[in-house]
Short mmCIF file of C-alpha atoms in Angstrom, two decimals:
data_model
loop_
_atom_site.label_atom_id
_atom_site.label_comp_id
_atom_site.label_asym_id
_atom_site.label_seq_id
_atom_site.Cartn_x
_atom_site.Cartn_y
_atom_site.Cartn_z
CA UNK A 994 103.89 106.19 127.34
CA UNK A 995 103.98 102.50 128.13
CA UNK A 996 107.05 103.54 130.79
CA UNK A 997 106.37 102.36 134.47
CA UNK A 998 109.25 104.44 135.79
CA UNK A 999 110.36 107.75 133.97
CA UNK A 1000 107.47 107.75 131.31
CA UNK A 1001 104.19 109.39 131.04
CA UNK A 1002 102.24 106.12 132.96
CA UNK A 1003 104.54 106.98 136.14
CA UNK A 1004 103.40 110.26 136.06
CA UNK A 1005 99.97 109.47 136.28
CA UNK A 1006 100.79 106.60 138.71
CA UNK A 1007 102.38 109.35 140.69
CA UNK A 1008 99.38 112.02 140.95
CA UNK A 1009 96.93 109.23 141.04
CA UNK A 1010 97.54 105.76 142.59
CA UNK A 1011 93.95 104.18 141.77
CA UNK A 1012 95.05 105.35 137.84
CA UNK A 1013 95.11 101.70 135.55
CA UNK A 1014 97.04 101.35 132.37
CA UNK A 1015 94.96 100.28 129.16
CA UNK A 1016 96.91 100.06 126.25
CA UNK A 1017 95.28 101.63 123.24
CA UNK A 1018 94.02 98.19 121.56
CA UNK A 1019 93.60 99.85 118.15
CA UNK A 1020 96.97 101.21 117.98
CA UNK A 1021 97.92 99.02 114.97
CA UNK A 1022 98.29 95.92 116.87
CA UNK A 1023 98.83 94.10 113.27
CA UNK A 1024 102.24 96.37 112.42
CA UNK A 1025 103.02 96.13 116.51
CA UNK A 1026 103.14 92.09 116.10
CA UNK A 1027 105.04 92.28 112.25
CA UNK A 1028 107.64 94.69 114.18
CA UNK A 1029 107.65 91.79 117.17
CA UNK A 1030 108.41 89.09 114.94
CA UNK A 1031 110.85 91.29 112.68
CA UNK A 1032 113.30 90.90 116.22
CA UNK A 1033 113.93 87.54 114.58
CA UNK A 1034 116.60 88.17 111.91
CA UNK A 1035 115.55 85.45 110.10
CA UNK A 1036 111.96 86.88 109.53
CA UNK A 1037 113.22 90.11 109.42
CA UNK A 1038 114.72 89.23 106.26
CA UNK A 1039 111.80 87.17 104.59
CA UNK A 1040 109.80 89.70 104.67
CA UNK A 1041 112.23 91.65 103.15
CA UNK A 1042 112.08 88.86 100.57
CA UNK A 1043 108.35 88.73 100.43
CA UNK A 1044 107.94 92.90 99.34
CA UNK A 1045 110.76 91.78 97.24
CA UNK A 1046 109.03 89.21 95.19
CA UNK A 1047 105.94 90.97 94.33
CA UNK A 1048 107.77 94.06 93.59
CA UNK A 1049 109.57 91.63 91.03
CA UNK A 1050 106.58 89.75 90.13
CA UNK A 1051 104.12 92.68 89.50
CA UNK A 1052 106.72 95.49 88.42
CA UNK A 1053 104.58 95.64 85.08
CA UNK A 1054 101.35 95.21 83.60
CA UNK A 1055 103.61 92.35 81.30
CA UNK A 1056 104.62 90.74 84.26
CA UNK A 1057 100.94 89.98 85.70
CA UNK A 1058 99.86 89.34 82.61
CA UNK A 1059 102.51 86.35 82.95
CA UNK A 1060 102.12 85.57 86.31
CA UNK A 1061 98.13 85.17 85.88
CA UNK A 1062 98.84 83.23 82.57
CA UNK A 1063 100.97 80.90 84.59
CA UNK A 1064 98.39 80.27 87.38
CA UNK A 1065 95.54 79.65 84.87
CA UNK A 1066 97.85 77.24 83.25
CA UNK A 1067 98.47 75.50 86.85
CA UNK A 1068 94.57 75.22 87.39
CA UNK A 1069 94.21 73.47 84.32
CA UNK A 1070 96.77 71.12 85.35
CA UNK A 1071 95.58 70.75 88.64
CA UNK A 1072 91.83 70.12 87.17
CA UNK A 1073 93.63 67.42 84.70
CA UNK A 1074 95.04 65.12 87.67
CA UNK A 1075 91.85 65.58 90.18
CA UNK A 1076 93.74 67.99 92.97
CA UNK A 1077 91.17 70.77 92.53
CA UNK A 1078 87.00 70.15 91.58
CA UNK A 1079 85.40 72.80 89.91
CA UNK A 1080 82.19 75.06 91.34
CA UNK A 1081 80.89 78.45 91.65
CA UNK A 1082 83.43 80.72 92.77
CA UNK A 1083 86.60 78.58 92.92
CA UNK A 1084 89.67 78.70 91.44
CA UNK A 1085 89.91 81.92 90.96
CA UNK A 1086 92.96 83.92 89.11
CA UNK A 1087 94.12 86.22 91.10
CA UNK A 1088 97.51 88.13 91.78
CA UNK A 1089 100.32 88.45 95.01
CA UNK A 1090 99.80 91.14 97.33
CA UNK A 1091 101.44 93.69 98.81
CA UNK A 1092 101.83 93.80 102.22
CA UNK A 1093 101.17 97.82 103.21
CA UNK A 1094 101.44 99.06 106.57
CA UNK A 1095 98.49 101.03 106.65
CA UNK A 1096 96.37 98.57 105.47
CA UNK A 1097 94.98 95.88 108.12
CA UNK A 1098 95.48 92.09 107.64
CA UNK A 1099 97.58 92.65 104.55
CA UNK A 1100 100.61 91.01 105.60
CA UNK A 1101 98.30 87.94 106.34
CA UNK A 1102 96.73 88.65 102.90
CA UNK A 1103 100.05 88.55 101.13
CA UNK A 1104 101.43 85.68 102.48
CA UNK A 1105 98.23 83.69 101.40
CA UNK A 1106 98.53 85.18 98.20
CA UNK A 1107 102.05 84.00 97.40
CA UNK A 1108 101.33 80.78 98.42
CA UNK A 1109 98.11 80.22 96.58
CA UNK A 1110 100.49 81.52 93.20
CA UNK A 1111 103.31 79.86 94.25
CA UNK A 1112 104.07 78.00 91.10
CA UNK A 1113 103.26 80.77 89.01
CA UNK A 1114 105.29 83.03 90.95
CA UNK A 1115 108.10 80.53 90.43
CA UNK A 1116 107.40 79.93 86.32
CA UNK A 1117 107.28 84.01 86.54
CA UNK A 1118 110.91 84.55 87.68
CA UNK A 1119 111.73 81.78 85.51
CA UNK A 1120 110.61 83.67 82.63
CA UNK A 1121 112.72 86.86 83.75
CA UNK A 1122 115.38 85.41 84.88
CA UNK A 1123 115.86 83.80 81.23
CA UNK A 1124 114.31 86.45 78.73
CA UNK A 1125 114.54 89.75 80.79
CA UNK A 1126 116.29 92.80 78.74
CA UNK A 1127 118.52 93.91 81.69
CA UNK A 1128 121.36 92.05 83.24
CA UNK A 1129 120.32 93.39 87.07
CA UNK A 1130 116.51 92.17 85.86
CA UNK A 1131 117.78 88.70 85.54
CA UNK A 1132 119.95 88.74 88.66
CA UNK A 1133 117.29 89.66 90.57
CA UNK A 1134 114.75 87.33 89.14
CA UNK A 1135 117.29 84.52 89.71
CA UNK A 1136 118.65 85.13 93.57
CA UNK A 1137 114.42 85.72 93.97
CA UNK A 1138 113.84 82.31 92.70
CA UNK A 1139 116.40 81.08 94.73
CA UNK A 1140 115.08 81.87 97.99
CA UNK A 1141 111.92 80.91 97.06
CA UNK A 1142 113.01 77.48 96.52
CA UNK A 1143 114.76 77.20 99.27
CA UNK A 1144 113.37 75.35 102.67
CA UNK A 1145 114.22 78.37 104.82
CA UNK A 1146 111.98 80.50 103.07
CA UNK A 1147 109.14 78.14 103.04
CA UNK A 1148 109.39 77.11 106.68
CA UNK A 1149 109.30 80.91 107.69
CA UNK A 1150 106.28 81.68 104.90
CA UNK A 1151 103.79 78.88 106.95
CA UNK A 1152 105.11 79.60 110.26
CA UNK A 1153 104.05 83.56 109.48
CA UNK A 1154 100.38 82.02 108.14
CA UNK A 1155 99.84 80.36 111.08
CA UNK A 1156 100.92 83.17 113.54
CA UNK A 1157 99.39 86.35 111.29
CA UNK A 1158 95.98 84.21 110.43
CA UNK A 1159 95.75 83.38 114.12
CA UNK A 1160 95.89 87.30 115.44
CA UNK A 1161 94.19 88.28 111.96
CA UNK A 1162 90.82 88.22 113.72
CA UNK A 1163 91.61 89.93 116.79
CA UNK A 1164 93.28 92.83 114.52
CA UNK A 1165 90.32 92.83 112.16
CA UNK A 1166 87.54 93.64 115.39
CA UNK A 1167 89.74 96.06 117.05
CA UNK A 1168 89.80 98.11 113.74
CA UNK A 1169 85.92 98.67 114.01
CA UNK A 1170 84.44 101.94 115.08
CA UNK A 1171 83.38 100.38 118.33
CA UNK A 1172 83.93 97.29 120.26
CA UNK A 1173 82.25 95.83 122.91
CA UNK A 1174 84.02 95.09 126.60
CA UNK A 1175 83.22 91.63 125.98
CA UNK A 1176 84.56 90.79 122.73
CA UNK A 1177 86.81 92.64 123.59
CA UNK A 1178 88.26 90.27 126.51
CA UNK A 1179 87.16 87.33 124.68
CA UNK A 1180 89.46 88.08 121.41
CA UNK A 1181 91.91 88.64 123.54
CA UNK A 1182 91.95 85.69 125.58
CA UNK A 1183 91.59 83.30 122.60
CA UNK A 1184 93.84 85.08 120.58
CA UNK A 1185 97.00 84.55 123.40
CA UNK A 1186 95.25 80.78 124.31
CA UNK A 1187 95.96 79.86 120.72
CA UNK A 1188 99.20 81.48 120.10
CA UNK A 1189 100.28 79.53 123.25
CA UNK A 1190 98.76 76.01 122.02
CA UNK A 1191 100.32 76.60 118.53
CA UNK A 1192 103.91 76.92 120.54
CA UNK A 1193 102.92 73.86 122.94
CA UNK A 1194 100.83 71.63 119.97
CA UNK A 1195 101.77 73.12 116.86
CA UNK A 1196 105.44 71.73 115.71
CA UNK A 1197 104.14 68.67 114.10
CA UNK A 1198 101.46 69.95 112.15
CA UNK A 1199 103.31 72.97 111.18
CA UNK A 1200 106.51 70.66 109.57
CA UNK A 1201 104.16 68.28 108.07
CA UNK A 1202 102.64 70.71 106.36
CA UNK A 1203 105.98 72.45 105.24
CA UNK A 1204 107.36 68.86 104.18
CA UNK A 1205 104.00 68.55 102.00
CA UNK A 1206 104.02 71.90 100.15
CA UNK A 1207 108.15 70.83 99.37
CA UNK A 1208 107.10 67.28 98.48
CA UNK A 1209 105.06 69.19 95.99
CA UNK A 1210 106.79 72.00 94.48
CA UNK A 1211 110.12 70.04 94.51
CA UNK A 1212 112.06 71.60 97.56
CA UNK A 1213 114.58 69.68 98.88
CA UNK A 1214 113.69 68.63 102.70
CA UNK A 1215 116.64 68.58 105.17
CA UNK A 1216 117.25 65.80 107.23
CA UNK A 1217 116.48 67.03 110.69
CA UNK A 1218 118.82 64.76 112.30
CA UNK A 1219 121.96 66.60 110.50
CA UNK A 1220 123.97 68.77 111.91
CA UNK A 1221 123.41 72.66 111.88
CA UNK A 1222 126.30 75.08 113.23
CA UNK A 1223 124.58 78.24 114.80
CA UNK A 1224 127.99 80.25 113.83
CA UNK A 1225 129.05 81.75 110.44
CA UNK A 1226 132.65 79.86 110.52
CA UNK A 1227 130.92 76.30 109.94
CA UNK A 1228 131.27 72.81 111.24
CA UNK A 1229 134.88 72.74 110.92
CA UNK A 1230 135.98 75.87 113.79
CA UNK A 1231 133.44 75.99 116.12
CA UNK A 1232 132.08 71.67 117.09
CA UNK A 1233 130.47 72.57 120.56
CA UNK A 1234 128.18 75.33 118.63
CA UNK A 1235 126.49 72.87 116.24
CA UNK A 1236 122.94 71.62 117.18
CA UNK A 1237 120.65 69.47 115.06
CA UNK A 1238 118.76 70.94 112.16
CA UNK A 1239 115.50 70.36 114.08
CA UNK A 1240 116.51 71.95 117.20
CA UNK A 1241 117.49 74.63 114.81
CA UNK A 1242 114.42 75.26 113.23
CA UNK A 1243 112.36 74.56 116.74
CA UNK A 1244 114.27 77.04 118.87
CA UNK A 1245 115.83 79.52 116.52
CA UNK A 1246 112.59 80.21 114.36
CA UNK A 1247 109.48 78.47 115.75
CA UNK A 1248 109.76 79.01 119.60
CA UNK A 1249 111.50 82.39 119.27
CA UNK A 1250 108.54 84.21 116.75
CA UNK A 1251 105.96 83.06 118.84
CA UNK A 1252 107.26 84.13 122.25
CA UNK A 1253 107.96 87.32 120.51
CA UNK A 1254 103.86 87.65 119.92
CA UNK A 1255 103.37 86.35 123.28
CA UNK A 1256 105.44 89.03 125.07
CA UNK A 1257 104.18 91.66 123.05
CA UNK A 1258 100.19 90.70 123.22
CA UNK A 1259 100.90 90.33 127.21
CA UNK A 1260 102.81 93.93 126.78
CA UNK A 1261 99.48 95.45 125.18
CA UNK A 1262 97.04 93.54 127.75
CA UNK A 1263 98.66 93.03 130.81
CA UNK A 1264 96.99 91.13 133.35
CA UNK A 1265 96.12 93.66 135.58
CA UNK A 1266 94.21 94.91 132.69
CA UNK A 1267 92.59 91.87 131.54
CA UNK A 1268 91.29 91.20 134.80
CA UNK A 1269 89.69 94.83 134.87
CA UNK A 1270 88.34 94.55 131.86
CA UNK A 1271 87.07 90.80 132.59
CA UNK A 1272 85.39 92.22 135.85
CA UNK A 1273 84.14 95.04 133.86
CA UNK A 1274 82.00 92.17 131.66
CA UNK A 1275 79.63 91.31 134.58
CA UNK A 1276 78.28 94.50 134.24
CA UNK A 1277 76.97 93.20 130.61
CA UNK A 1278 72.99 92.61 129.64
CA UNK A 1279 73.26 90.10 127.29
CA UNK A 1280 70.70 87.12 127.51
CA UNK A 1281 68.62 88.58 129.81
CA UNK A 1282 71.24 89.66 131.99
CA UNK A 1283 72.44 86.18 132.12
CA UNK A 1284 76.15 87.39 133.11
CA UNK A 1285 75.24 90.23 135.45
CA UNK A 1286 77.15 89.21 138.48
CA UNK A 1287 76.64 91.13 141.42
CA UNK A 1288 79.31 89.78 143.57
CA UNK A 1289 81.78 90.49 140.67
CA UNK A 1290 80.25 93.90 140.48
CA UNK A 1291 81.27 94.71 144.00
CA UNK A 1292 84.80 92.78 143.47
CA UNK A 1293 85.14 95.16 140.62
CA UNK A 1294 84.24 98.42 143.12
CA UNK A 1295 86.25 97.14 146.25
CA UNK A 1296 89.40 95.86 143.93
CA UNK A 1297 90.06 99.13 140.94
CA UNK A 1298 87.44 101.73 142.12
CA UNK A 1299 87.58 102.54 145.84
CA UNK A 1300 88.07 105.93 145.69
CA UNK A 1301 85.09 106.72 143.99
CA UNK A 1302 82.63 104.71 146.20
CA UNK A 1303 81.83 105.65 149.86
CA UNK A 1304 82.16 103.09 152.50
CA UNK A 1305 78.28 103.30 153.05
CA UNK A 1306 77.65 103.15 149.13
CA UNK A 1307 79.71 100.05 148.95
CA UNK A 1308 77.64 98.69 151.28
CA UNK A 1309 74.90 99.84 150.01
CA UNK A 1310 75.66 98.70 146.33
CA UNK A 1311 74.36 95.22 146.07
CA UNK A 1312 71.08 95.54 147.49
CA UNK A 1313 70.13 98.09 145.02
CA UNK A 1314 71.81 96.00 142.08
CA UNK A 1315 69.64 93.25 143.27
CA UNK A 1316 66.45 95.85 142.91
CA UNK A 1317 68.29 97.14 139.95
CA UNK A 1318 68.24 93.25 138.09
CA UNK A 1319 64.54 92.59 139.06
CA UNK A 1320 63.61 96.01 137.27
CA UNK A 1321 65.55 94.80 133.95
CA UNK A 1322 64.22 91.80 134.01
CA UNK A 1323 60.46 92.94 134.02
CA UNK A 1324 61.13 96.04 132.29
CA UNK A 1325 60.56 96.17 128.14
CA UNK A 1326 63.36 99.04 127.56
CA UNK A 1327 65.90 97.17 129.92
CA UNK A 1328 65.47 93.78 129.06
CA UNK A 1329 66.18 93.75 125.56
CA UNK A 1330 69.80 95.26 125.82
CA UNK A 1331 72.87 93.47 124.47
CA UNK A 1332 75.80 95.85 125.33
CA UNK A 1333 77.10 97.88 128.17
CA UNK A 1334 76.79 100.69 126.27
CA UNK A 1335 73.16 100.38 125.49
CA UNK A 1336 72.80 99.88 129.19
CA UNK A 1337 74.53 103.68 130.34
CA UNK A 1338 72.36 104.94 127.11
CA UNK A 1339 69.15 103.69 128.87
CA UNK A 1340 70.09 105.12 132.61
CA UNK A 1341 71.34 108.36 130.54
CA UNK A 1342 68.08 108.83 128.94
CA UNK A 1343 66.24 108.05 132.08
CA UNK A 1344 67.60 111.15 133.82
CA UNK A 1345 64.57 113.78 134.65
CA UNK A 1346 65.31 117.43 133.98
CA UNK A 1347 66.95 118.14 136.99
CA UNK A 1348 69.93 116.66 135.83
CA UNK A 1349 70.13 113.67 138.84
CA UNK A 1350 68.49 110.09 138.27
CA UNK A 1351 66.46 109.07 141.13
CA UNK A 1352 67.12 105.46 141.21
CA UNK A 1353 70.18 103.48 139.87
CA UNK A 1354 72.93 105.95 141.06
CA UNK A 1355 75.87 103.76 141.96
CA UNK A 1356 74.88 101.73 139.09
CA UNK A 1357 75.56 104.78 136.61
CA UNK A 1358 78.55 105.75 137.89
CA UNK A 1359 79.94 102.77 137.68
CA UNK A 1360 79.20 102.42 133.93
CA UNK A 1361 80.11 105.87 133.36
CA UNK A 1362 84.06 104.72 134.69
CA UNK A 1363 84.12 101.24 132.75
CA UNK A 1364 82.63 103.65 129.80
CA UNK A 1365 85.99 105.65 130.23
CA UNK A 1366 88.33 102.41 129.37
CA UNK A 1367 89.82 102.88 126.42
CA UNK A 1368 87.66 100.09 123.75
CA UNK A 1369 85.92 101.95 121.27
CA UNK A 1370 89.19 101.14 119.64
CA UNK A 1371 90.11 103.07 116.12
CA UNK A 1372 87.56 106.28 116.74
CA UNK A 1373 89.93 107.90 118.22
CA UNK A 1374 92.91 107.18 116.05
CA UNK A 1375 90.29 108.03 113.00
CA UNK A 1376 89.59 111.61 114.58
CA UNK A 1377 93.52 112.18 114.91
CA UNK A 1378 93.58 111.08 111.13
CA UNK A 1379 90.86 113.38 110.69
CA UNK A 1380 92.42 116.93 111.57
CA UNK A 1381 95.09 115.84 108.81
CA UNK A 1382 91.71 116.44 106.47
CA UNK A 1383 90.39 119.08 107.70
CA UNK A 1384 92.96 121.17 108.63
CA UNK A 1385 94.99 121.68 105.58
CA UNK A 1386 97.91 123.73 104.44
CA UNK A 1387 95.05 126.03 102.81
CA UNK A 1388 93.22 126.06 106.29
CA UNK A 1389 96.15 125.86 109.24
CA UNK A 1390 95.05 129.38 110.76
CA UNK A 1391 91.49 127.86 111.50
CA UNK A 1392 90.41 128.10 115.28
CA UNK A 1393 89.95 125.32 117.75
CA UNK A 1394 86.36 126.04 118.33
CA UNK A 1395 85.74 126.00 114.15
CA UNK A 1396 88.07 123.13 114.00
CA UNK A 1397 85.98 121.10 116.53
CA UNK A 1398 83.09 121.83 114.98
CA UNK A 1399 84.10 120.32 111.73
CA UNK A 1400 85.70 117.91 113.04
CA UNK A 1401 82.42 116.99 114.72
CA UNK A 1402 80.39 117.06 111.37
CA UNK A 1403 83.40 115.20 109.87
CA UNK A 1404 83.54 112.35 112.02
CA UNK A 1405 80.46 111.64 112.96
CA UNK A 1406 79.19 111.62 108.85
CA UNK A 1407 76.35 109.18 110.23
CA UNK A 1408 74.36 111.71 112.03
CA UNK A 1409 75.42 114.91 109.95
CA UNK A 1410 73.58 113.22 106.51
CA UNK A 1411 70.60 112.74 108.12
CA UNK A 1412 70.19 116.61 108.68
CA UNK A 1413 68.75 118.21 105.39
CA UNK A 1414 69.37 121.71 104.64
CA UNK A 1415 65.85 122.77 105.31
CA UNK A 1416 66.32 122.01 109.03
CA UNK A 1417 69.26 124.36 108.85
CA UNK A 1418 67.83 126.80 107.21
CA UNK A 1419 64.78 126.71 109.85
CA UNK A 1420 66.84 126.61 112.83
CA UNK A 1421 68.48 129.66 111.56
CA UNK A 1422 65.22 131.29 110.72
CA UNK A 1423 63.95 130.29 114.79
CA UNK A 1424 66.92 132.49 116.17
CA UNK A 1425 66.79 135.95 117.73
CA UNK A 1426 66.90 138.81 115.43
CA UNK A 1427 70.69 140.39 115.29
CA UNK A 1428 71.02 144.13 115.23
CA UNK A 1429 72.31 145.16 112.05
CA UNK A 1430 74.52 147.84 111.19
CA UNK A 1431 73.32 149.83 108.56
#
């Protein structure tokens, strides 16, 4: 769908010129940026390594017995030489975690996890690698303890906390039922402005931080001045092909990951995009209308919606926002709003019976198109998920206007528990009598 020439966006582009591409932001962005940085072999591989671990680790209820045996036995320690305080809540025992792909922020969550246990993880596979029953047990236990002591793995494990904890909170909000334009456009901008400082900024924090945790888990540290060949024959066949273990580790793993998240966040939100949707925020009430920008307003109708606007209502458009803003700003039910949607609900329920509004036209259409943009984020997804529920194997011969209906009650649980059975039963009761067949 995302194809400009032969796929279903050229289509549309086709039919309709004035048509604009939003990707779907809730379409598991998290997985979409995991897959990104997966192009890297390297990463590719350690988190290969990572699902391998805790499958290790936590095979058996023995197992995390050890491994929380071992990290209650590192607090102590840690309490002994000062490295930790005590206090409510702290120092917790808890377990590694399993990265799932249906679950949001876990492969953030895991990769905290398995540092936070990392020496009990390590005493762990120790354990197995030494006592296990199996031969294949203790092979895997050892070429898992391996990797994990090796500087690779650990370079690639913070690299992945800093890139997956900086797009964690963008992937957390766009996972909500409903999202405003706003913060929207907002978690979206900061989330690419600090994936870009952490490529421009980040390199020396990132390695001192990786040369710490080593210092203290007993990891040898290259020195980053050695040679590294980028082949698989070695130093000895291939000289010209050898770079510096820095530029290695820079380039290869550090630059590469994050301009894989960069192309795929600008992929998702292109610009043309971003600046619709950043347009589309002047339209917003918040503090008193304090970003309600009417010559943004008509940049917004002149620039994406010209087909939709008369040349006489374009001109007539900012005088009556200008009537339009004094109203909200004297008026209790306008004032007060916060989103854009609470704005198009007010105009809505301002329409007489008739079925036309007699003031604020151009102003409700205009919401009623930036209403059509795709941010309400994972409702829709969750109603696709939904006819999986409702429409069983037991039920697949239902009919579309039955299976809308429950779908309706379904997904919209909210406002279907607040109607008793007794208001059911009565607006049965109020309909016209049926003729019955005797």
């Amino acid at each position: 769908m995302r194809g400009e020439w032969n796929g279903l966006q050229a289509l549309f582009m086709k039919d309709c010129p004035y048509a604009y591409y939003v990707h779907c932001f809730a379409h598991r962005l998290q997985l979409a940026l995991v897959t990104a940085s997966r192009e890297v072999a390297s990463i590719h591989k350690f988190f290969e390594k990572l699902t391998f671990f805790v499958n290790v680790v936590g095979s058996s209820t023995k197992r995390h017995d050890e491994l929380q045996a071992a990290q209650s036995k590192e607090i102590e320690k840690l309490l002994e030489t000062g490295e930790i305080v005590t206090g409510k809540g702290k120092n917790q025992v808890g377990t590694v975690k399993r990265a799932g792909d249906t679950r949001w922020g876990s492969h953030f969550n895991s990769i905290c996890s398995l540092i936070s246990m990392y020496e009990a993880t390590c005493t762990v596979l120790k354990i197995i690698a030494k006592d296990a029953k199996k031969f294949a047990q203790r092979a895997d236990a050892d070429s898992s303890y391996n990797h994990l002591k090796s500087f690779d793995f650990i370079f690639i494990l913070h690299l992945m906390k800093e890139i997956t904890g900086t797009t964690d909170l963008l992937c957390q909000a766009l996972q909500k039922q409903s999202q405003d334009v706003v913060n929207a456009v907002l978690l979206v901008r900061s989330t690419k402005a600090l994936i870009q400082d952490l490529r421009e900024n980040g390199w020396d924090k990132l390695f001192a931080n990786v040369v710490s945790f080593c210092e203290k888990h007993d990891i040898e540290v290259p020195d980053l001045n050695d040679c590294h060949s980028t082949t698989r024959f070695g130093r000895s066949r291939l000289e010209e092909n050898q770079v510096t273990i820095e530029h290695y580790f820079r380039v290869e793993f550090f630059f590469t990951t994050i301009d894989k998240q960069l192309q795929e966040l600008n992929s998702r939100f292109s610009e043309q995009a971003m600046d619709l949707l950043t347009l589309s925020c002047a339209l917003s009430p918040e503090d008193g209308y304090k970003a309600f920008d009417i010559n943004t307003i008509c940049t917004l109708v002149e620039k994406y919606y010209p087909m939709n606007f008369s040349d006489q209502e374009k001109i007539n458009l900012p005088f009556h926002l200008h009537h339009f803003l004094f109203e909200a700003r004297e008026s209790s039910t306008l004032k007060n709003l916060s989103t854009i949607q609470e704005l198009c609900s007010c105009l809505v329920a301002a329409i007489p019976a008739n079925g036309q509004p007699k003031k604020h036209l151009l102003l409700d259409r205009l919401l009623r198109l930036v209403m059509t943009l795709p941010v309400s984020t994972a409702t829709t997804e969750r109603s696709f998920s939904a006819m999986k529920i409702i429409k069983s194997k037991l039920r697949n011969k239902m009919g579309h206007e039955f299976l809308a209906n429950s779908m309706s009650v379904y997904i919209e649980r909210d406002i279907s528990e607040c109607i008793s059975y007794e208001s059911i039963i009565d607006d049965f009761k109020s309909l016209e009598k049926r003729n019955v067949r005797l």
